[in-house]
């Protein structure tokens, strides 16, 4: 499959600070791709370079079969920037049509599509109001429409779910799904791993400007599951006590954790490298441990991320002086 976007070794510095430090990833056409990471990781900066808002200090960006950022490529992209901005005094329907015309649609076609988008987003009754009369969430939906009206081959959305209530978040997820079904490509950024997990085919996770891991979500999950996290449930306290010496064997288990929220397991254990679940099970049974549950855990994306970068790096990474961001 040919690629919708290829980013290779891209670097961006602001003064002494390296915001994006040699990031590379490749997005196949027809894919929903998430660039994920905590605040300050370098996501928006990466998207801005793809959209020619700022220029990289090093590296290559190739869009839809070889175009460079800006110019011709920009016409094939629909971009929702992080800093949202519409003309507050313009009527909603005119705002969307205007953006359609700017992207080459005839006035009639732009108006028709703008009307259809307002219907789709549940905003028809607001068509003739000024943009400033709408709530923040509604304005955000209008801005989606302005980014999507020309049916771009590559849709780039910076933190699109932020500020949306659950119902509108669901509407956006459906729109993303529709774009995928039409064979087009979506790239979005988010710090919300749960959201990404629901809609992405593939992800690139970054922290402190560097790539932590990338690939298809199902391959990432499969690999992390194989790394061995086992949820254990004991029949009673006596069984739990009998299990302790087995779980203390560092050749078998490297870490014991409490179960994840909402899970009824007694604990989760991480298998030592080279140890497999069968050996742990055999060890527990040999020690006479009565088990209620023994199950390989499929870790969440957030858990995979924390395992890779450590809990401290997984939270917001803003430098103290980053008041503007
Ligand atoms: P994210 O989108 O992952 O939250 P950003 O790409 O916005 O992260 O920012 C990455 C880092 O670069 C942050 O430390 C941020 O403060 C810094 N940064 C971003 N834009 C600028 C700028 N125009 N000038 C200086 N520093 C910036």
Short mmCIF file of C-alpha atoms and ligand atoms in Angstrom, two decimals, residues 14 17 19-20 37-46 48 82 158 206 317-319 322 324-325, ligand 1:
data_model
loop_
_atom_site.label_atom_id
_atom_site.label_comp_id
_atom_site.label_asym_id
_atom_site.label_seq_id
_atom_site.Cartn_x
_atom_site.Cartn_y
_atom_site.Cartn_z
CA UNK A 14 13.32 26.26 19.82
CA UNK A 17 15.24 23.17 23.53
CA UNK A 19 11.07 19.93 20.81
CA UNK A 20 11.19 17.20 18.15
CA UNK A 37 2.21 11.42 24.06
CA UNK A 38 1.90 13.61 27.13
CA UNK A 39 1.65 17.40 26.94
CA UNK A 40 4.87 18.92 25.68
CA UNK A 41 6.01 15.74 23.93
CA UNK A 42 6.29 17.46 20.53
CA UNK A 43 3.01 16.38 18.87
CA UNK A 44 1.72 19.80 17.76
CA UNK A 45 5.18 20.83 16.61
CA UNK A 46 5.33 17.72 14.41
CA UNK A 48 2.81 22.07 12.33
CA UNK A 82 -4.51 23.14 18.11
CA UNK A 158 -4.56 18.30 16.50
CA UNK A 206 6.44 10.05 21.55
CA UNK A 317 6.23 17.14 30.32
CA UNK A 318 5.99 20.88 30.22
CA UNK A 319 9.05 22.85 31.08
CA UNK A 322 6.18 26.76 28.93
CA UNK A 324 2.37 29.74 26.35
CA UNK A 325 1.66 26.12 25.43
P1 LIG B 1 2.55 18.68 22.50
O1 LIG B 1 1.74 19.05 21.29
O2 LIG B 1 2.99 17.26 22.49
O3 LIG B 1 1.87 19.06 23.78
P2 LIG B 1 4.31 20.76 21.56
O4 LIG B 1 4.73 20.27 20.22
O5 LIG B 1 3.27 21.82 21.62
O6 LIG B 1 3.91 19.52 22.47
O7 LIG B 1 5.58 21.32 22.32
C1 LIG B 1 6.79 20.59 22.45
C2 LIG B 1 7.78 21.44 23.23
O8 LIG B 1 8.19 22.53 22.41
C3 LIG B 1 7.22 22.03 24.49
O9 LIG B 1 8.24 22.07 25.46
C4 LIG B 1 6.81 23.43 24.04
O10 LIG B 1 6.77 24.33 25.08
C5 LIG B 1 7.90 23.75 23.05
N1 LIG B 1 7.42 24.72 22.02
C6 LIG B 1 6.41 24.50 21.15
N2 LIG B 1 6.25 25.58 20.34
C7 LIG B 1 7.18 26.50 20.73
C8 LIG B 1 7.54 27.82 20.28
N3 LIG B 1 6.90 28.40 19.27
N4 LIG B 1 8.56 28.44 20.91
C9 LIG B 1 9.21 27.83 21.92
N5 LIG B 1 8.95 26.60 22.39
C10 LIG B 1 7.95 25.94 21.81
#
